Structures are given as C-alpha cells and as structure tokens.
Short mmCIF file of C-alpha atoms in Angstrom, two decimals:
data_model
loop_
_atom_site.label_atom_id
_atom_site.label_comp_id
_atom_site.label_asym_id
_atom_site.label_seq_id
_atom_site.Cartn_x
_atom_site.Cartn_y
_atom_site.Cartn_z
CA UNK A 1002 91.50 30.94 73.65
CA UNK A 1003 91.37 34.53 74.82
CA UNK A 1004 89.10 35.74 77.60
CA UNK A 1005 86.94 37.90 75.35
CA UNK A 1006 86.42 34.95 72.99
CA UNK A 1007 85.30 32.78 75.91
CA UNK A 1008 83.00 35.59 77.04
CA UNK A 1009 81.44 35.86 73.57
CA UNK A 1010 80.94 32.09 73.34
CA UNK A 1011 79.38 32.04 76.81
CA UNK A 1012 77.15 34.96 75.90
CA UNK A 1013 76.00 33.26 72.69
CA UNK A 1014 75.27 30.04 74.62
CA UNK A 1015 73.27 32.08 77.14
CA UNK A 1016 71.29 33.74 74.32
CA UNK A 1017 70.50 30.26 72.92
CA UNK A 1018 69.29 29.18 76.36
CA UNK A 1019 67.10 32.29 76.70
CA UNK A 1020 65.61 31.63 73.25
CA UNK A 1021 64.95 27.99 74.17
CA UNK A 1022 63.17 29.04 77.35
CA UNK A 1023 61.18 31.67 75.45
CA UNK A 1024 60.07 29.15 72.83
CA UNK A 1025 59.23 26.63 75.56
CA UNK A 1026 57.16 29.17 77.48
CA UNK A 1027 55.31 30.22 74.32
CA UNK A 1028 54.54 26.58 73.56
CA UNK A 1029 53.28 26.03 77.12
CA UNK A 1030 51.14 29.18 76.97
CA UNK A 1031 49.66 28.04 73.68
CA UNK A 1032 48.68 24.66 75.17
CA UNK A 1033 47.32 26.26 78.35
CA UNK A 1034 45.21 28.67 76.30
CA UNK A 1035 43.91 25.81 74.18
CA UNK A 1036 43.03 23.68 77.21
CA UNK A 1037 41.48 26.36 79.39
CA UNK A 1038 39.78 28.61 76.86
CA UNK A 1039 36.13 29.40 77.52
CA UNK A 1040 34.92 27.75 74.35
CA UNK A 1041 36.38 26.26 71.22
CA UNK A 1042 34.40 28.78 69.18
CA UNK A 1043 36.12 31.67 70.98
CA UNK A 1044 39.54 30.10 70.42
CA UNK A 1045 38.73 29.57 66.74
CA UNK A 1046 37.71 33.21 66.35
CA UNK A 1047 40.98 34.41 67.91
CA UNK A 1048 43.05 32.20 65.61
CA UNK A 1049 41.03 33.06 62.51
CA UNK A 1050 41.35 36.78 63.21
CA UNK A 1051 45.07 36.52 62.38
CA UNK A 1052 44.42 34.93 58.98
CA UNK A 1053 42.93 35.87 55.66
CA UNK A 1054 41.20 32.75 54.29
CA UNK A 1055 38.23 34.10 52.33
CA UNK A 1056 39.37 32.53 49.05
CA UNK A 1057 40.52 29.22 50.54
CA UNK A 1058 38.63 26.05 49.60
CA UNK A 1059 39.60 24.47 52.96
CA UNK A 1060 37.39 24.56 56.04
CA UNK A 1061 38.35 26.94 58.82
CA UNK A 1062 38.63 24.01 61.26
CA UNK A 1063 41.16 22.27 59.05
CA UNK A 1064 43.13 25.49 58.55
CA UNK A 1065 43.31 26.06 62.32
CA UNK A 1066 44.46 22.46 62.83
CA UNK A 1067 47.09 22.84 60.09
CA UNK A 1068 48.44 26.13 61.48
CA UNK A 1069 48.58 24.83 65.06
CA UNK A 1070 50.34 21.58 64.08
CA UNK A 1071 52.86 23.38 61.87
CA UNK A 1072 53.50 25.95 64.62
CA UNK A 1073 54.05 23.33 67.32
CA UNK A 1074 56.38 21.24 65.16
CA UNK A 1075 58.28 24.36 64.12
CA UNK A 1076 58.78 25.47 67.73
CA UNK A 1077 59.94 21.99 68.77
CA UNK A 1078 62.44 21.91 65.90
CA UNK A 1079 63.78 25.35 66.83
CA UNK A 1080 64.16 24.38 70.51
CA UNK A 1081 66.10 21.27 69.45
CA UNK A 1082 68.23 23.29 67.01
CA UNK A 1083 69.06 25.88 69.66
CA UNK A 1084 69.95 23.12 72.13
CA UNK A 1085 72.49 21.68 69.68
CA UNK A 1086 73.99 25.11 68.98
CA UNK A 1087 74.21 25.88 72.73
CA UNK A 1088 75.95 22.56 73.42
CA UNK A 1089 78.38 23.17 70.55
CA UNK A 1090 79.20 26.62 71.91
CA UNK A 1091 79.79 25.20 75.39
CA UNK A 1092 82.06 22.46 74.01
CA UNK A 1093 84.11 24.98 72.04
CA UNK A 1094 84.31 27.18 75.13
CA UNK A 1095 85.74 24.16 77.00
CA UNK A 1096 88.36 23.65 74.22
CA UNK A 1097 86.62 20.55 72.87
CA UNK A 1098 86.89 20.86 69.10
CA UNK A 1099 87.24 17.84 66.82
CA UNK A 1100 85.42 15.24 68.89
CA UNK A 1101 82.68 12.78 67.99
CA UNK A 1102 80.14 14.52 70.20
CA UNK A 1103 80.62 17.80 68.30
CA UNK A 1104 80.20 15.94 65.02
CA UNK A 1105 76.96 14.42 66.32
CA UNK A 1106 75.77 17.86 67.45
CA UNK A 1107 76.51 19.33 64.02
CA UNK A 1108 74.67 16.41 62.39
CA UNK A 1109 71.65 17.02 64.63
CA UNK A 1110 71.85 20.75 63.86
CA UNK A 1111 71.76 19.89 60.16
CA UNK A 1112 68.77 17.59 60.64
CA UNK A 1113 66.76 20.01 62.81
CA UNK A 1114 67.44 23.06 60.66
CA UNK A 1115 66.84 21.06 57.49
CA UNK A 1116 63.53 19.79 58.84
CA UNK A 1117 62.53 23.33 59.85
CA UNK A 1118 63.42 24.58 56.37
CA UNK A 1119 61.39 21.80 54.72
CA UNK A 1120 58.51 22.65 57.03
CA UNK A 1121 58.74 26.32 56.00
CA UNK A 1122 58.87 25.39 52.33
CA UNK A 1123 55.90 23.02 52.55
CA UNK A 1124 53.96 25.52 54.67
CA UNK A 1125 54.60 28.26 52.15
CA UNK A 1126 53.52 26.03 49.27
CA UNK A 1127 50.34 24.99 51.11
CA UNK A 1128 49.60 28.62 52.03
CA UNK A 1129 49.99 29.70 48.41
CA UNK A 1130 48.03 26.76 46.97
CA UNK A 1131 45.09 27.09 49.33
CA UNK A 1132 45.10 30.89 49.70
CA UNK A 1133 45.92 30.98 53.40
CA UNK A 1134 47.38 34.34 54.29
CA UNK A 1135 48.81 34.68 57.79
CA UNK A 1136 48.48 38.38 58.54
CA UNK A 1137 51.25 38.52 61.17
CA UNK A 1138 53.77 36.74 58.98
CA UNK A 1139 56.21 38.76 56.94
CA UNK A 1140 58.55 37.60 54.20
CA UNK A 1141 58.72 33.95 55.33
CA UNK A 1142 55.32 33.41 53.72
CA UNK A 1143 56.88 34.52 50.45
CA UNK A 1144 58.20 31.61 48.37
CA UNK A 1145 61.23 33.67 47.29
CA UNK A 1146 62.43 33.86 50.91
CA UNK A 1147 62.89 30.10 51.13
CA UNK A 1148 66.22 29.69 49.27
CA UNK A 1149 67.83 31.47 52.21
CA UNK A 1150 66.89 28.55 54.46
CA UNK A 1151 68.13 26.03 51.91
CA UNK A 1152 71.48 27.84 51.66
CA UNK A 1153 71.79 27.77 55.44
CA UNK A 1154 71.18 24.01 55.42
CA UNK A 1155 73.92 23.59 52.80
CA UNK A 1156 76.27 25.67 54.95
CA UNK A 1157 75.60 23.48 57.98
CA UNK A 1158 76.24 20.40 55.85
CA UNK A 1159 79.60 21.79 54.71
CA UNK A 1160 80.57 22.45 58.33
CA UNK A 1161 79.52 18.89 59.18
CA UNK A 1162 81.71 17.47 56.41
CA UNK A 1163 84.69 19.61 57.52
CA UNK A 1164 84.31 18.39 61.10
CA UNK A 1165 83.97 14.80 59.89
CA UNK A 1166 87.22 15.07 57.91
CA UNK A 1167 88.92 16.82 60.85
CA UNK A 1168 87.99 13.97 63.17
CA UNK A 1169 89.21 11.42 60.63
CA UNK A 1170 92.55 13.25 60.31
CA UNK A 1171 92.85 13.53 64.09
CA UNK A 1172 92.28 9.78 64.48
CA UNK A 1173 94.86 9.04 61.78
CA UNK A 1174 97.44 11.32 63.39
CA UNK A 1175 96.73 9.85 66.85
CA UNK A 1176 97.16 6.33 65.43
CA UNK A 1177 100.40 7.36 63.70
CA UNK A 1178 101.89 8.80 66.90
#
C-alpha cells in the first residue's frame, strides 16, 4: 500500500475517532444538563421550544421522553458504528484484509447502521402520525429521505457478503496449499 493511501486511511480513522468523542461529549452534556438543571419545568420548556407539537394528541411529557430516548439510542448506535468503521480502517491500514475480525466488524457495522436506519424510519413514522415536528431537523424528518438509509444498509450487507466469500476462498486456498 502506498504512503498516501496509508495517510488517507489514518486520517479517516482519526476523523471517526473525533466524531466518536464528539458524540460521547454531547451525550455526556445532555445527561449533565438533565441531572443538574434548575427544575424539570425549565428543562421541559427548553426541549419543547425546539418542537412544534400543537396538533399532537400526545402529552408534552411523553413527547419529551420519546425524543430523549430516541436521541440517546441514536447517538449510542452512531458511536458503535463509528467504532467499527475506525477499527476496519486501522486493520486495512495494517494490511489485514480478509480476516474473521474484519468480517465481524462489517457484520457489526451492518447491525448498527441497520438499527439506526430502522430507528430513523420508526421515528419519522411516529413524528408524522402524531404531528411532532422537530424544528431543528431537516430532511431526515421527511419520509422520502429514508430510502437512502435503507440503500446504505443494503450496500453494507453486500460488502459483508463479499468479505464472507473472500474469507471462505482464502481458507480453501490455504487448505489446498
């Protein structure tokens, strides 16, 4: 592998690490704010100010609970996904290609990204059904955005199957030699 390719892989792994740390810090800040806020009423007002829920039949307490739970689970899934991608990049940078650990990392990547996509789809459906409009959210709240996530999951699955066949062929050729 050429030096610039190793540099790019290292840089991408570093970007994944920075994103993981950023997501982790945002999760910690969210919990600290929730624990040490002056009052629950004040915290509720801050969260509700970023939503349009006037036509929703659900209570504001339930909507806040739903948004917080979905946000926390989404951040945890993205941290896990980025960890798998970072480890894959490091393995490739160390010339470790068709190995079982890479296959397991790709499988985990598929699971984490698939779960995040399902969470986005279910969140979008719930938001549309119960008229919850997150004001700071762009096109991901739009149901037509969601096939993009599903296509990405299919792409990860194809890569997983290619790696699985590559490992099988490598084992067969090693056994033959």
